[in-house]
Amino acid sequence: MYVPAHFDESRNEVLHELIKQHPFGMLVTHGAGGLDANHLPFELGAQPGGKGVLRAHVARANPVWRDVADGDEVLVVFRAVDAYVSPNWYPSKHEFHKQVPTWNYMVVHAYGRIAIRDDERFVRGVVGRLTRTHEASHPAPWKMTDSAREDIDAMLKAIVGLEIDITRLVGKSKLGQHKDVRDIRGAGEALKAQGDRAIGDAMLACADASVLSCRFVE
């Protein structure tokens, strides 16, 4: 990924937080069958002295877990927010007529080494933790014990676990940092007005802070 210096975000703690808030990632592999991409919810785990561990599961019928080998390098892309930016939102456009359309976004690329975890205990743990995390905000959270044990056991046999040791994290926060503060603010306010609040707020935070130090804002 091309990352100009003014769009770079390299702080692990910030990138980890973005992954946790936007855990639905795109797993890119290059196995025996060639390039492939799978869209999966991931769990981010701690790794003492490392950059973290990603865990997920796929259907046993999905060929991806047979197509790659333990230790193969993979890429997982986590996209937070994005939006089209009209040049009409930049105050300077109406004075100098030199602005053009663009697309702003916040994204993390996680590179790592994959391991296939085809064991019931690992898969049950991943499913249980993902369930607890994403059901936590519901008034009556669903639990694995809400289903018959034999149904859960059958479901677990039909999926395979994946574990990725992260070796490199690359973050890009393209929020107009190279533009005048008034143009960043104008576009941010326009985005919020049309309902793109997350990226609009991030751009407004950039406008309020030093533009050169603008980073991910959630």
PDB file of C-alpha atoms in Angstrom:
ATOM      1  CA  MET A   1       0.000   0.000   0.000  1.00  0.00           C
ATOM      2  CA  TYR A   2       1.290   3.442  -0.930  1.00  0.00           C
ATOM      3  CA  VAL A   3       1.453   5.590   2.224  1.00  0.00           C
ATOM      4  CA  PRO A   4       2.712   9.187   1.896  1.00  0.00           C
ATOM      5  CA  ALA A   5       4.310  10.390   5.115  1.00  0.00           C
ATOM      6  CA  HIS A   6       1.447  12.762   5.954  1.00  0.00           C
ATOM      7  CA  PHE A   7      -1.076   9.869   5.808  1.00  0.00           C
ATOM      8  CA  ASP A   8       1.002   7.386   7.832  1.00  0.00           C
ATOM      9  CA  GLU A   9      -0.255   5.900  11.106  1.00  0.00           C
ATOM     10  CA  SER A  10       2.289   3.567  12.698  1.00  0.00           C
ATOM     11  CA  ARG A  11       1.323   3.430  16.391  1.00  0.00           C
ATOM     12  CA  ASN A  12       0.459  -0.180  17.272  1.00  0.00           C
ATOM     13  CA  GLU A  13      -2.015   0.771  19.989  1.00  0.00           C
ATOM     14  CA  VAL A  14      -3.971   2.978  17.601  1.00  0.00           C
ATOM     15  CA  LEU A  15      -4.002   0.341  14.864  1.00  0.00           C
ATOM     16  CA  HIS A  16      -5.070  -2.343  17.353  1.00  0.00           C
ATOM     17  CA  GLU A  17      -7.963  -0.173  18.493  1.00  0.00           C
ATOM     18  CA  LEU A  18      -9.110   0.357  14.927  1.00  0.00           C
ATOM     19  CA  ILE A  19      -9.043  -3.406  14.289  1.00  0.00           C
ATOM     20  CA  LYS A  20     -11.103  -4.009  17.425  1.00  0.00           C
ATOM     21  CA  GLN A  21     -13.656  -1.416  16.395  1.00  0.00           C
ATOM     22  CA  HIS A  22     -13.814  -2.680  12.801  1.00  0.00           C
ATOM     23  CA  PRO A  23     -13.109  -6.437  13.097  1.00  0.00           C
ATOM     24  CA  PHE A  24     -14.602  -7.545   9.772  1.00  0.00           C
ATOM     25  CA  GLY A  25     -11.479  -8.032   7.683  1.00  0.00           C
ATOM     26  CA  MET A  26     -10.559  -9.255   4.217  1.00  0.00           C
ATOM     27  CA  LEU A  27      -8.104 -12.169   4.351  1.00  0.00           C
ATOM     28  CA  VAL A  28      -5.902 -12.223   1.239  1.00  0.00           C
ATOM     29  CA  THR A  29      -4.007 -15.442   0.540  1.00  0.00           C
ATOM     30  CA  HIS A  30      -1.782 -16.731  -2.266  1.00  0.00           C
ATOM     31  CA  GLY A  31      -1.870 -20.492  -2.035  1.00  0.00           C
ATOM     32  CA  ALA A  32      -1.695 -23.425  -4.412  1.00  0.00           C
ATOM     33  CA  GLY A  33      -4.833 -22.220  -6.209  1.00  0.00           C
ATOM     34  CA  GLY A  34      -3.560 -18.656  -6.648  1.00  0.00           C
ATOM     35  CA  LEU A  35      -4.845 -15.427  -5.158  1.00  0.00           C
ATOM     36  CA  ASP A  36      -7.962 -15.598  -2.994  1.00  0.00           C
ATOM     37  CA  ALA A  37      -9.850 -13.253  -0.669  1.00  0.00           C
ATOM     38  CA  ASN A  38     -12.230 -14.165   2.147  1.00  0.00           C
ATOM     39  CA  HIS A  39     -14.250 -11.769   4.293  1.00  0.00           C
ATOM     40  CA  LEU A  40     -14.259 -12.780   7.959  1.00  0.00           C
ATOM     41  CA  PRO A  41     -14.821 -11.401  11.469  1.00  0.00           C
ATOM     42  CA  PHE A  42     -11.542 -11.506  13.393  1.00  0.00           C
ATOM     43  CA  GLU A  43     -10.586 -11.554  17.043  1.00  0.00           C
ATOM     44  CA  LEU A  44      -7.417  -9.634  17.947  1.00  0.00           C
ATOM     45  CA  GLY A  45      -5.399 -11.190  20.734  1.00  0.00           C
ATOM     46  CA  ALA A  46      -2.325 -10.030  22.610  1.00  0.00           C
ATOM     47  CA  GLN A  47       1.107 -11.428  21.808  1.00  0.00           C
ATOM     48  CA  PRO A  48       3.825 -10.716  24.407  1.00  0.00           C
ATOM     49  CA  GLY A  49       6.612  -8.857  22.670  1.00  0.00           C
ATOM     50  CA  GLY A  50       4.814  -9.032  19.316  1.00  0.00           C
ATOM     51  CA  LYS A  51       2.282  -7.144  17.250  1.00  0.00           C
ATOM     52  CA  GLY A  52      -0.704  -9.311  18.104  1.00  0.00           C
ATOM     53  CA  VAL A  53      -2.552 -12.405  16.909  1.00  0.00           C
ATOM     54  CA  LEU A  54      -5.632 -12.592  14.697  1.00  0.00           C
ATOM     55  CA  ARG A  55      -8.038 -15.512  15.080  1.00  0.00           C
ATOM     56  CA  ALA A  56     -11.016 -16.476  12.938  1.00  0.00           C
ATOM     57  CA  HIS A  57     -12.829 -19.483  11.514  1.00  0.00           C
ATOM     58  CA  VAL A  58     -14.051 -20.574   8.101  1.00  0.00           C
ATOM     59  CA  ALA A  59     -16.477 -23.196   6.849  1.00  0.00           C
ATOM     60  CA  ARG A  60     -14.866 -26.590   6.424  1.00  0.00           C
ATOM     61  CA  ALA A  61     -16.222 -26.499   2.865  1.00  0.00           C
ATOM     62  CA  ASN A  62     -14.160 -23.343   2.183  1.00  0.00           C
ATOM     63  CA  PRO A  63     -11.012 -24.447   0.290  1.00  0.00           C
ATOM     64  CA  VAL A  64      -8.874 -21.668   1.745  1.00  0.00           C
ATOM     65  CA  TRP A  65      -7.728 -23.686   4.759  1.00  0.00           C
ATOM     66  CA  ARG A  66      -6.450 -26.483   2.517  1.00  0.00           C
ATOM     67  CA  ASP A  67      -4.985 -24.104  -0.071  1.00  0.00           C
ATOM     68  CA  VAL A  68      -2.501 -22.512   2.332  1.00  0.00           C
ATOM     69  CA  ALA A  69       0.140 -24.109   4.514  1.00  0.00           C
ATOM     70  CA  ASP A  70       1.197 -23.287   8.056  1.00  0.00           C
ATOM     71  CA  GLY A  71       3.694 -20.444   7.929  1.00  0.00           C
ATOM     72  CA  ASP A  72       2.458 -18.938   4.654  1.00  0.00           C
ATOM     73  CA  GLU A  73       2.389 -15.145   4.576  1.00  0.00           C
ATOM     74  CA  VAL A  74      -1.087 -13.617   4.376  1.00  0.00           C
ATOM     75  CA  LEU A  75      -2.594 -10.152   4.482  1.00  0.00           C
ATOM     76  CA  VAL A  76      -5.713  -9.018   6.338  1.00  0.00           C
ATOM     77  CA  VAL A  77      -7.225  -5.661   5.388  1.00  0.00           C
ATOM     78  CA  PHE A  78      -9.375  -3.803   7.928  1.00  0.00           C
ATOM     79  CA  ARG A  79     -11.252  -0.844   6.475  1.00  0.00           C
ATOM     80  CA  ALA A  80     -12.686   1.549   9.023  1.00  0.00           C
ATOM     81  CA  VAL A  81     -14.487   4.359   7.220  1.00  0.00           C
ATOM     82  CA  ASP A  82     -14.394   5.957   3.792  1.00  0.00           C
ATOM     83  CA  ALA A  83     -16.245   8.599   1.805  1.00  0.00           C
ATOM     84  CA  TYR A  84     -16.188  10.487  -1.471  1.00  0.00           C
ATOM     85  CA  VAL A  85     -15.074  14.112  -1.062  1.00  0.00           C
ATOM     86  CA  SER A  86     -16.410  16.736  -3.455  1.00  0.00           C
ATOM     87  CA  PRO A  87     -14.172  19.689  -4.375  1.00  0.00           C
ATOM     88  CA  ASN A  88     -17.204  21.910  -3.832  1.00  0.00           C
ATOM     89  CA  TRP A  89     -16.741  21.401  -0.100  1.00  0.00           C
ATOM     90  CA  TYR A  90     -13.365  23.161  -0.086  1.00  0.00           C
ATOM     91  CA  PRO A  91     -13.630  26.937   0.451  1.00  0.00           C
ATOM     92  CA  SER A  92     -10.453  27.425  -1.596  1.00  0.00           C
ATOM     93  CA  LYS A  93     -12.104  25.832  -4.631  1.00  0.00           C
ATOM     94  CA  HIS A  94     -14.470  28.787  -4.950  1.00  0.00           C
ATOM     95  CA  GLU A  95     -11.528  31.179  -4.931  1.00  0.00           C
ATOM     96  CA  PHE A  96      -8.900  29.437  -7.024  1.00  0.00           C
ATOM     97  CA  HIS A  97     -10.778  26.602  -8.838  1.00  0.00           C
ATOM     98  CA  LYS A  98      -7.855  24.195  -8.397  1.00  0.00           C
ATOM     99  CA  GLN A  99      -9.423  21.428  -6.304  1.00  0.00           C
ATOM    100  CA  VAL A 100     -10.472  18.014  -7.645  1.00  0.00           C
ATOM    101  CA  PRO A 101     -12.574  15.128  -6.251  1.00  0.00           C
ATOM    102  CA  THR A 102     -10.959  12.546  -3.976  1.00  0.00           C
ATOM    103  CA  TRP A 103     -11.783   9.680  -1.640  1.00  0.00           C
ATOM    104  CA  ASN A 104     -10.775   9.777   2.024  1.00  0.00           C
ATOM    105  CA  TYR A 105     -10.437   6.686   4.180  1.00  0.00           C
ATOM    106  CA  MET A 106      -8.878   5.002   7.206  1.00  0.00           C
ATOM    107  CA  VAL A 107      -7.439   1.501   6.827  1.00  0.00           C
ATOM    108  CA  VAL A 108      -5.072  -1.022   8.434  1.00  0.00           C
ATOM    109  CA  HIS A 109      -3.120  -3.759   6.645  1.00  0.00           C
ATOM    110  CA  ALA A 110      -2.038  -6.619   8.904  1.00  0.00           C
ATOM    111  CA  TYR A 111       0.628  -8.944   7.473  1.00  0.00           C
ATOM    112  CA  GLY A 112       1.348 -12.218   9.175  1.00  0.00           C
ATOM    113  CA  ARG A 113       1.998 -15.960   9.133  1.00  0.00           C
ATOM    114  CA  ILE A 114      -1.035 -18.215   9.110  1.00  0.00           C
ATOM    115  CA  ALA A 115      -1.603 -21.466  10.982  1.00  0.00           C
ATOM    116  CA  ILE A 116      -4.537 -23.840  10.461  1.00  0.00           C
ATOM    117  CA  ARG A 117      -6.154 -24.802  13.776  1.00  0.00           C
ATOM    118  CA  ASP A 118      -8.405 -27.754  13.068  1.00  0.00           C
ATOM    119  CA  ASP A 119      -9.194 -28.635  16.655  1.00  0.00           C
ATOM    120  CA  GLU A 120     -12.489 -28.366  18.494  1.00  0.00           C
ATOM    121  CA  ARG A 121     -11.175 -26.591  21.578  1.00  0.00           C
ATOM    122  CA  PHE A 122      -9.608 -23.755  19.568  1.00  0.00           C
ATOM    123  CA  VAL A 123     -12.681 -23.307  17.368  1.00  0.00           C
ATOM    124  CA  ARG A 124     -15.079 -23.386  20.324  1.00  0.00           C
ATOM    125  CA  GLY A 125     -13.034 -20.697  22.062  1.00  0.00           C
ATOM    126  CA  VAL A 126     -12.978 -18.408  19.023  1.00  0.00           C
ATOM    127  CA  VAL A 127     -16.720 -18.783  18.420  1.00  0.00           C
ATOM    128  CA  GLY A 128     -17.490 -18.224  22.093  1.00  0.00           C
ATOM    129  CA  ARG A 129     -15.378 -15.077  22.392  1.00  0.00           C
ATOM    130  CA  LEU A 130     -16.627 -13.583  19.120  1.00  0.00           C
ATOM    131  CA  THR A 131     -20.195 -14.257  20.240  1.00  0.00           C
ATOM    132  CA  ARG A 132     -19.707 -12.615  23.629  1.00  0.00           C
ATOM    133  CA  THR A 133     -18.037  -9.580  22.058  1.00  0.00           C
ATOM    134  CA  HIS A 134     -20.668  -8.909  19.420  1.00  0.00           C
ATOM    135  CA  GLU A 135     -23.696  -9.836  21.523  1.00  0.00           C
ATOM    136  CA  ALA A 136     -22.592  -7.678  24.476  1.00  0.00           C
ATOM    137  CA  SER A 137     -24.579  -4.618  23.381  1.00  0.00           C
ATOM    138  CA  HIS A 138     -27.825  -6.541  22.845  1.00  0.00           C
ATOM    139  CA  PRO A 139     -30.569  -6.328  25.494  1.00  0.00           C
ATOM    140  CA  ALA A 140     -30.676 -10.123  25.766  1.00  0.00           C
ATOM    141  CA  PRO A 141     -27.353 -11.441  24.474  1.00  0.00           C
ATOM    142  CA  TRP A 142     -27.443 -14.797  22.688  1.00  0.00           C
ATOM    143  CA  LYS A 143     -25.214 -17.472  24.215  1.00  0.00           C
ATOM    144  CA  MET A 144     -23.943 -20.720  22.770  1.00  0.00           C
ATOM    145  CA  THR A 145     -25.838 -22.534  25.530  1.00  0.00           C
ATOM    146  CA  ASP A 146     -29.101 -21.130  24.132  1.00  0.00           C
ATOM    147  CA  SER A 147     -28.865 -23.795  21.425  1.00  0.00           C
ATOM    148  CA  ALA A 148     -28.955 -27.539  21.961  1.00  0.00           C
ATOM    149  CA  ARG A 149     -25.516 -28.968  22.696  1.00  0.00           C
ATOM    150  CA  GLU A 150     -25.727 -31.408  19.798  1.00  0.00           C
ATOM    151  CA  ASP A 151     -26.483 -28.545  17.400  1.00  0.00           C
ATOM    152  CA  ILE A 152     -23.471 -26.534  18.585  1.00  0.00           C
ATOM    153  CA  ASP A 153     -21.239 -29.606  18.429  1.00  0.00           C
ATOM    154  CA  ALA A 154     -22.323 -30.257  14.841  1.00  0.00           C
ATOM    155  CA  MET A 155     -21.720 -26.621  13.910  1.00  0.00           C
ATOM    156  CA  LEU A 156     -18.225 -26.683  15.379  1.00  0.00           C
ATOM    157  CA  LYS A 157     -17.359 -29.786  13.378  1.00  0.00           C
ATOM    158  CA  ALA A 158     -18.306 -27.872  10.225  1.00  0.00           C
ATOM    159  CA  ILE A 159     -15.764 -25.064  10.727  1.00  0.00           C
ATOM    160  CA  VAL A 160     -11.974 -24.773  10.898  1.00  0.00           C
ATOM    161  CA  GLY A 161      -9.923 -22.276  12.898  1.00  0.00           C
ATOM    162  CA  LEU A 162      -7.313 -19.863  11.584  1.00  0.00           C
ATOM    163  CA  GLU A 163      -4.597 -18.122  13.592  1.00  0.00           C
ATOM    164  CA  ILE A 164      -2.340 -15.387  12.200  1.00  0.00           C
ATOM    165  CA  ASP A 165       0.738 -14.102  14.007  1.00  0.00           C
ATOM    166  CA  ILE A 166       1.010 -10.477  12.922  1.00  0.00           C
ATOM    167  CA  THR A 167       4.483  -9.585  11.652  1.00  0.00           C
ATOM    168  CA  ARG A 168       3.792  -6.105  10.300  1.00  0.00           C
ATOM    169  CA  LEU A 169       1.078  -3.460  10.645  1.00  0.00           C
ATOM    170  CA  VAL A 170       0.638  -0.660   8.100  1.00  0.00           C
ATOM    171  CA  GLY A 171      -1.895   2.083   8.747  1.00  0.00           C
ATOM    172  CA  LYS A 172      -3.127   4.828   6.457  1.00  0.00           C
ATOM    173  CA  SER A 173      -5.298   7.732   7.533  1.00  0.00           C
ATOM    174  CA  LYS A 174      -6.131   9.800   4.455  1.00  0.00           C
ATOM    175  CA  LEU A 175      -8.060  12.775   5.824  1.00  0.00           C
ATOM    176  CA  GLY A 176      -6.771  15.668   3.751  1.00  0.00           C
ATOM    177  CA  GLN A 177      -3.775  16.414   5.968  1.00  0.00           C
ATOM    178  CA  HIS A 178      -1.931  17.958   3.004  1.00  0.00           C
ATOM    179  CA  LYS A 179      -4.651  20.588   2.491  1.00  0.00           C
ATOM    180  CA  ASP A 180      -5.397  23.926   4.139  1.00  0.00           C
ATOM    181  CA  VAL A 181      -7.099  23.641   7.510  1.00  0.00           C
ATOM    182  CA  ARG A 182     -10.178  25.477   6.243  1.00  0.00           C
ATOM    183  CA  ASP A 183     -10.542  22.944   3.417  1.00  0.00           C
ATOM    184  CA  ILE A 184     -10.232  19.996   5.806  1.00  0.00           C
ATOM    185  CA  ARG A 185     -12.886  21.574   8.017  1.00  0.00           C
ATOM    186  CA  GLY A 186     -15.205  22.374   5.120  1.00  0.00           C
ATOM    187  CA  ALA A 187     -15.114  18.804   3.820  1.00  0.00           C
ATOM    188  CA  GLY A 188     -15.457  17.358   7.318  1.00  0.00           C
ATOM    189  CA  GLU A 189     -18.534  19.419   8.073  1.00  0.00           C
ATOM    190  CA  ALA A 190     -20.093  18.481   4.724  1.00  0.00           C
ATOM    191  CA  LEU A 191     -19.498  14.790   5.362  1.00  0.00           C
ATOM    192  CA  LYS A 192     -21.122  14.995   8.786  1.00  0.00           C
ATOM    193  CA  ALA A 193     -24.094  16.844   7.303  1.00  0.00           C
ATOM    194  CA  GLN A 194     -24.720  14.017   4.836  1.00  0.00           C
ATOM    195  CA  GLY A 195     -24.467  11.327   7.512  1.00  0.00           C
ATOM    196  CA  ASP A 196     -20.809  10.256   7.245  1.00  0.00           C
ATOM    197  CA  ARG A 197     -20.187  11.242  10.848  1.00  0.00           C
ATOM    198  CA  ALA A 198     -17.191   9.031  11.707  1.00  0.00           C
ATOM    199  CA  ILE A 199     -14.913  10.216   8.931  1.00  0.00           C
ATOM    200  CA  GLY A 200     -16.302  13.745   9.182  1.00  0.00           C
ATOM    201  CA  ASP A 201     -15.418  13.874  12.878  1.00  0.00           C
ATOM    202  CA  ALA A 202     -11.953  12.508  12.119  1.00  0.00           C
ATOM    203  CA  MET A 203     -11.361  15.276   9.584  1.00  0.00           C
ATOM    204  CA  LEU A 204     -12.618  17.948  11.967  1.00  0.00           C
ATOM    205  CA  ALA A 205     -10.255  16.620  14.630  1.00  0.00           C
ATOM    206  CA  CYS A 206      -7.436  17.000  12.101  1.00  0.00           C
ATOM    207  CA  ALA A 207      -8.485  20.577  11.467  1.00  0.00           C
ATOM    208  CA  ASP A 208      -8.494  21.295  15.213  1.00  0.00           C
ATOM    209  CA  ALA A 209      -5.059  19.734  15.769  1.00  0.00           C
ATOM    210  CA  SER A 210      -1.724  20.251  14.105  1.00  0.00           C
ATOM    211  CA  VAL A 211      -2.262  18.942  10.594  1.00  0.00           C
ATOM    212  CA  LEU A 212       1.137  17.267  10.461  1.00  0.00           C
ATOM    213  CA  SER A 213       0.388  15.249  13.589  1.00  0.00           C
ATOM    214  CA  CYS A 214      -3.140  14.277  12.580  1.00  0.00           C
ATOM    215  CA  ARG A 215      -3.725  10.562  13.086  1.00  0.00           C
ATOM    216  CA  PHE A 216      -6.573   8.110  13.500  1.00  0.00           C
ATOM    217  CA  VAL A 217      -9.509   9.450  15.487  1.00  0.00           C
ATOM    218  CA  GLU A 218     -12.428   7.250  16.550  1.00  0.00           C
TER     219      GLU A 218
END
